[in-house]
Coordinates of C-alpha atoms in Angstrom, one line a residue:
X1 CA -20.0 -20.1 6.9
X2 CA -20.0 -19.9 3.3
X3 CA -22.7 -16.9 1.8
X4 CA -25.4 -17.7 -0.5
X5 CA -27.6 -14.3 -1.1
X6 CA -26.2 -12.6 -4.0
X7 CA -22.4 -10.6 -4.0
X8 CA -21.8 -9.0 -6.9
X9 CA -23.0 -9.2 -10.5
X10 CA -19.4 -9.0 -11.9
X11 CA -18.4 -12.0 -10.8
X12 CA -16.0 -10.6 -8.3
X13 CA -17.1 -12.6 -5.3
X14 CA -15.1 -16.1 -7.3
X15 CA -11.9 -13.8 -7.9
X16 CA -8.7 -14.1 -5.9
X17 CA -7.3 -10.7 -4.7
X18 CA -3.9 -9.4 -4.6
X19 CA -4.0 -6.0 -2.4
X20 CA -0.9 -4.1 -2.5
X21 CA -0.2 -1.1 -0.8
X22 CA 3.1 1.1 -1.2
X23 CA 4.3 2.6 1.7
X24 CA 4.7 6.5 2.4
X25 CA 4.0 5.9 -1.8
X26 CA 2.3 9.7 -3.2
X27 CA 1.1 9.8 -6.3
X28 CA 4.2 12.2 -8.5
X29 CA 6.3 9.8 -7.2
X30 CA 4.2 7.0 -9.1
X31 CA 3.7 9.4 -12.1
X32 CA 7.7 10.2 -12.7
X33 CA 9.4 6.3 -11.9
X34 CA 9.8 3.8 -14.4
X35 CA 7.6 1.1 -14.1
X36 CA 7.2 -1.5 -16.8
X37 CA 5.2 -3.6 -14.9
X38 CA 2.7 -1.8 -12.9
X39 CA 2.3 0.5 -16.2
X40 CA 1.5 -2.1 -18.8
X41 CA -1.2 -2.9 -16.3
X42 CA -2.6 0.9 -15.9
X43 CA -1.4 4.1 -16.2
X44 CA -2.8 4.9 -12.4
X45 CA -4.5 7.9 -10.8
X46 CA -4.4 10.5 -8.3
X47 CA -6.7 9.3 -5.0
X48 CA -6.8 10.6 -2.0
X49 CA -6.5 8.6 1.2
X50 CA -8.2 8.6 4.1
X51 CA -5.4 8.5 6.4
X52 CA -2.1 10.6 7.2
X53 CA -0.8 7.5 8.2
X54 CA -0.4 3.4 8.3
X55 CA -2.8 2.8 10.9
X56 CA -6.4 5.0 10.0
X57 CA -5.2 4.4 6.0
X58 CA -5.1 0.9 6.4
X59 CA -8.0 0.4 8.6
X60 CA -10.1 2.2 6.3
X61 CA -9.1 0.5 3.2
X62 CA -10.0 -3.0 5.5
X63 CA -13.7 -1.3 6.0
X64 CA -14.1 -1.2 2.4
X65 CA -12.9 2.5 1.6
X66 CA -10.0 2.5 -0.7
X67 CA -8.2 6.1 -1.9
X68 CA -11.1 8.1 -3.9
X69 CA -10.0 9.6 -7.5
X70 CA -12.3 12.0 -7.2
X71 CA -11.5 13.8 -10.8
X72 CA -11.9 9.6 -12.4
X73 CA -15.1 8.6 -14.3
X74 CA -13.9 4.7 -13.9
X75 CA -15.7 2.1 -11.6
X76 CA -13.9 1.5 -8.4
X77 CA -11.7 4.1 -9.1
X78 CA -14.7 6.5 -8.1
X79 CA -16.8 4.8 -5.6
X80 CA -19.2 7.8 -6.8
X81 CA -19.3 5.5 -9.8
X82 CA -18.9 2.1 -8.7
X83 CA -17.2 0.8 -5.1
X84 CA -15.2 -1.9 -5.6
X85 CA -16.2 -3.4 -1.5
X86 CA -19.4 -2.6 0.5
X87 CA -20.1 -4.1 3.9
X88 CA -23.6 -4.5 4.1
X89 CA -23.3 -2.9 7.7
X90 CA -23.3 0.2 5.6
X91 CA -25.9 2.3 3.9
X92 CA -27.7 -0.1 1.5
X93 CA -26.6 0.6 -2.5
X94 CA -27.8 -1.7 -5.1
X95 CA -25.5 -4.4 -6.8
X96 CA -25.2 -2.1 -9.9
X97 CA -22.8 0.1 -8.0
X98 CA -20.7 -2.2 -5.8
X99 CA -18.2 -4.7 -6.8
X100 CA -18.5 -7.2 -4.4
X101 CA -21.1 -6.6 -1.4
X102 CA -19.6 -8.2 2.2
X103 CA -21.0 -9.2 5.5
X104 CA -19.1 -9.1 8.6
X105 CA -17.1 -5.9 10.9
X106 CA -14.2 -5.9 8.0
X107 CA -14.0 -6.9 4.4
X108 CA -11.0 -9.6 5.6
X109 CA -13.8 -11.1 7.3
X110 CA -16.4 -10.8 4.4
X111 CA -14.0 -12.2 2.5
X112 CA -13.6 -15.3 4.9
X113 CA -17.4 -15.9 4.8
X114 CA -17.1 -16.5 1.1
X115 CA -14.4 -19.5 1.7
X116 CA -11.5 -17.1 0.9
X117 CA -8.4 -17.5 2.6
X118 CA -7.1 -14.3 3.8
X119 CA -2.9 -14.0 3.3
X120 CA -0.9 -11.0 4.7
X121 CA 2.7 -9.6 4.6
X122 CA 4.2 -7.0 5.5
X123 CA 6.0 -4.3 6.2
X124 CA 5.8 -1.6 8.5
X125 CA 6.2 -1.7 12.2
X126 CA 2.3 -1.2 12.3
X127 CA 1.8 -4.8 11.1
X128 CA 3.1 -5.8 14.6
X129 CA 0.3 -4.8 16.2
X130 CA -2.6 -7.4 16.5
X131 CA -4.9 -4.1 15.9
X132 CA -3.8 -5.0 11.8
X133 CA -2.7 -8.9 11.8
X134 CA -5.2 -10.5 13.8
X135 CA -7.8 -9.2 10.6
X136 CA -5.9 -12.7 8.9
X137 CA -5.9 -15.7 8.8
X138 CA -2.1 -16.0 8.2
X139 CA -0.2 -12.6 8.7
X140 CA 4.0 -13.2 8.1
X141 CA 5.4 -9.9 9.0
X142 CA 9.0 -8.9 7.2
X143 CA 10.9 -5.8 8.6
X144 CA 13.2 -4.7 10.7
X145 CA 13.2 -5.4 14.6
X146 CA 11.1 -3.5 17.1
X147 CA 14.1 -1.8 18.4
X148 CA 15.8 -0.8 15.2
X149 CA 16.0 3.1 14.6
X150 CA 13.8 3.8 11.7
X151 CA 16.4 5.4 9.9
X152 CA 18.9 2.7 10.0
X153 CA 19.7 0.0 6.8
X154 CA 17.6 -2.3 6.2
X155 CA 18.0 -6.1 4.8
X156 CA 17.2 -7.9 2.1
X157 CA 14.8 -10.3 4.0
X158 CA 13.1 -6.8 5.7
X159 CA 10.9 -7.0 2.5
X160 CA 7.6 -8.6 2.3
X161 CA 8.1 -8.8 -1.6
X162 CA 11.8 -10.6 -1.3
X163 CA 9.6 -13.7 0.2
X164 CA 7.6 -14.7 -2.3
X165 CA 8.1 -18.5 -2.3
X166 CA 7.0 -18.5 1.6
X167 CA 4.6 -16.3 1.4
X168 CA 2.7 -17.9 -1.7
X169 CA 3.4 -21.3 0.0
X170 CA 0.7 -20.7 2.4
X171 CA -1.5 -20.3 -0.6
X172 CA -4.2 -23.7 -0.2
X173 CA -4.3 -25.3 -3.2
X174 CA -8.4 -25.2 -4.8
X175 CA -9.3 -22.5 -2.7
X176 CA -9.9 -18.9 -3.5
X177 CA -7.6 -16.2 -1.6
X178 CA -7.1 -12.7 -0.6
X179 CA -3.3 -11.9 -0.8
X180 CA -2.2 -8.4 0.9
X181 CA 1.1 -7.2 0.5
X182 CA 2.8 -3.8 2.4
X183 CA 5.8 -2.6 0.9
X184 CA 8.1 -1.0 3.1
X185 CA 10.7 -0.2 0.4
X186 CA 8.9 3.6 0.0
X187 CA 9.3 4.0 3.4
X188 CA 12.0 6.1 4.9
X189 CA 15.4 5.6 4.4
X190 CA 13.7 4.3 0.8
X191 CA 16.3 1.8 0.8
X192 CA 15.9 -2.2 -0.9
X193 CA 18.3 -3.7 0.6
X194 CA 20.1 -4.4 -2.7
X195 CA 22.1 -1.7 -2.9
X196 CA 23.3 1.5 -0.4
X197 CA 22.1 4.4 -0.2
X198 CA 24.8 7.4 -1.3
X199 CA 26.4 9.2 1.6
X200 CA 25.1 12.3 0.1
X201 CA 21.4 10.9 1.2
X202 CA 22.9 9.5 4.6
X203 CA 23.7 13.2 5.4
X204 CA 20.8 14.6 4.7
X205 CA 18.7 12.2 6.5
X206 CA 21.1 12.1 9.5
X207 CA 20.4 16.3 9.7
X208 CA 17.0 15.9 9.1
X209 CA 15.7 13.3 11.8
X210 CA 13.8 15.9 14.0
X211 CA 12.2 17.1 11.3
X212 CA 10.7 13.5 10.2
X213 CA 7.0 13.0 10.6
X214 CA 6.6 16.5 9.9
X215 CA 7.3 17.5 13.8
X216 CA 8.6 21.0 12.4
X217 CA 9.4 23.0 9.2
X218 CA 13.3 22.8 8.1
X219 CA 13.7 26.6 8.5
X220 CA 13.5 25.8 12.2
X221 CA 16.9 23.8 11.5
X222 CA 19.6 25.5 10.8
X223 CA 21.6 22.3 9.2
X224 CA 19.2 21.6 6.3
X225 CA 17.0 23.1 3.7
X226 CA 13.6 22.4 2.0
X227 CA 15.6 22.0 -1.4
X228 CA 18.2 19.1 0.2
X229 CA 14.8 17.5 1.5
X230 CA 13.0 17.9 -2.1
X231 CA 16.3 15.3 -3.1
X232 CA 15.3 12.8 -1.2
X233 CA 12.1 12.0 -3.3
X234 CA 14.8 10.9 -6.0
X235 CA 15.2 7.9 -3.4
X236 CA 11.5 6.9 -3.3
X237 CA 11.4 7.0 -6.6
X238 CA 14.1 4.4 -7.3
X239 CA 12.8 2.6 -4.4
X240 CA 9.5 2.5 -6.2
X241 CA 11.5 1.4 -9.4
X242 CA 12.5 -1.9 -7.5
X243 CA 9.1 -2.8 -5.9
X244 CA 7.6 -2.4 -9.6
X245 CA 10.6 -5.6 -10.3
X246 CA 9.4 -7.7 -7.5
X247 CA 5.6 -7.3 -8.2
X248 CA 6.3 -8.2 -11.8
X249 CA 7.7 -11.2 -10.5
X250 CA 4.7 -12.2 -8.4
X251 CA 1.9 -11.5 -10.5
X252 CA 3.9 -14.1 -13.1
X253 CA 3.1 -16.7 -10.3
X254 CA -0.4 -16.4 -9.7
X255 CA -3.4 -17.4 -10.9
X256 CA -5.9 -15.6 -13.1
X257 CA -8.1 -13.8 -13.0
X258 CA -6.8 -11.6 -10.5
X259 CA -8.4 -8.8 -9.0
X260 CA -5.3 -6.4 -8.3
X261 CA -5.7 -3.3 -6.4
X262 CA -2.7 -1.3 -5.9
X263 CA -2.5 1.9 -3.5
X264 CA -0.2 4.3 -1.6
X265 CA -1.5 4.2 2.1
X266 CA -0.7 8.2 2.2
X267 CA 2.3 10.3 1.2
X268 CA 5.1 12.2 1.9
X269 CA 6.2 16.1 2.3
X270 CA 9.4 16.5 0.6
X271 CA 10.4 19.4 1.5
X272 CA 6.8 21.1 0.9
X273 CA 6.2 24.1 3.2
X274 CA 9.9 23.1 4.6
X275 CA 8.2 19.6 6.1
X276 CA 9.4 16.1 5.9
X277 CA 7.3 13.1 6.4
X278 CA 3.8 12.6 7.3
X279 CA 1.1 12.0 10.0
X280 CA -0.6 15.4 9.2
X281 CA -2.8 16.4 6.6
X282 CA -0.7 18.0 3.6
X283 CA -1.7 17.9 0.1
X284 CA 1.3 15.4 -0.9
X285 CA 0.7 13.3 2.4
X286 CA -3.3 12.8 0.9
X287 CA -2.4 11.9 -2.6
X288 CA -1.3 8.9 -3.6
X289 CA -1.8 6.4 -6.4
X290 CA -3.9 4.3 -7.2
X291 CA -5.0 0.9 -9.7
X292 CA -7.9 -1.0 -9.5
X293 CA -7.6 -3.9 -12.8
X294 CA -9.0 -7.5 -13.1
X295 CA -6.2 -9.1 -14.9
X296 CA -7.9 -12.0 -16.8
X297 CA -3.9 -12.8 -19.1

């Protein structure tokens, strides 16, 4: 059932969406990488999730809450300012300060009511639970098998972003979409599958698993030390380097205008207060980046 009481004013509610969100992604990683793409499209700023990891992150960012730059004057940026989705299950706000006003439990279903189709890919081992896909219409889910140790290699087809042709193929033809990507690449071992990991890394990682998901400070292991795990941000870094390539070849085949939000679903401890990982509130594990633009070139 298509909608016919007023969305927006900016003509948001006839945009197609790409949603992008970068894995384990904080924001200093973001600030220090080299990233022609995302760059020439905005600089990005500091937000601060709701979620320490995949799961609450994402299904708050599906209710219409995306990270808050609290420190930002910009619309959507700042939902102080402007929110770029409001389900109209929440506390009423004018259309002066909402992007694009929804109906339904999720904004993947608001989005459906206005004709949109709704596209996902991903990612992390979250997106095999229906709790995430079943919010699509079409959900194609890249990554490594159920069983595979978290730490191990990973593929070149393990990446959402290295199946672009499939995924754009379900793309209808005269009909608006809503296209949401996960990247896994910033995801621990913050490999792409095009090229290996140094052994120096491997070591460090192999002594560190017990520490990952910040289940206890390094000084509680003898074998490593907060400064070997402060290296390993070097790797999401790079990592972040390649998904910056891949999205720059996306965004060259689709449409405009383009709403194109771009997000970290939390962070990651690097060696901060000796931890490693996430899943509990930390000031790196809350920040991440984030860009809202309406590319209209």
């Amino acid at each position: 059932m298509t909608q016919t009481s007023p969305r927006s004013i900016y003509g948001l509610e006839h945009t197609n969406v790409l949603f992008i969100t970068l894995d384990c992604c904080r924001y200093d990683t973001f600030e220090a990488a080299h990233l022609p793409h995302l760059k020439s499209i905005s600089a990005g700023v500091p937000a601060y999730t709701h979620g320490t990891y995949t799961l609450p992150a994402h299904m708050s960012f599906f209710m219409g809450y995306l990270p808050v730059a609290t420190t930002s004057e910009e619309p959507y940026l700042n939902p102080a300012v402007r929110q770029l989705w409001r389900l109209d299950s929440g506390r009423p706000r004018s259309l002066e300060t909402v992007g694009v006003k929804l109906s339904g439990a999720t904004i993947l279903e608001g989005y459906k009511r206005l004709g949109f189709q709704t596209i996902g890919a991903g990612g992390v081992r979250w997106f095999r639970n229906p709790t995430l896909r079943s919010l699509f219409d079409t959900f194609l889910f890249y990554g490594p098998a159920e069983e595979t140790s978290v730490f191990a290699p990973r593929e070149h087809d393990s990446f959402a972003l290295n199946h672009q042709s499939e995924i754009l193929r379900h793309i209808l033809p005269n009909q608006n979409f809503f296209l949401f990507i996960n990247c896994l690449e910033t995801h621990v071992p913050y490999d792409t599958g095009d090229k290996v990991v140094s052994a120096k890394y491997r070591d460090i990682m192999r002594r560190s698993k017990s520490l990952w998901g910040c289940k206890a400070p390094a000084n509680e292991l003898s074998q490593v030390r907060p400064e070997e795990l402060r290296l390993l941000h070097d790797l999401q870094k790079s990592a972040l380097e390649t998904v910056d390539k891949r999205i720059g070849a996306l965004l060259d085949k689709l449409p405009r205008p383009l709403l194109l939000v771009v997000t970290g679903d939390h962070g990651e401890c690097f060696g901060e207060d000796g931890l490693w990982g996430h899943g509990i509130p930390r000031p790196k594990v809350m920040e991440v980046p984030l860009i809202v633009s309406i590319l209209r070139k």
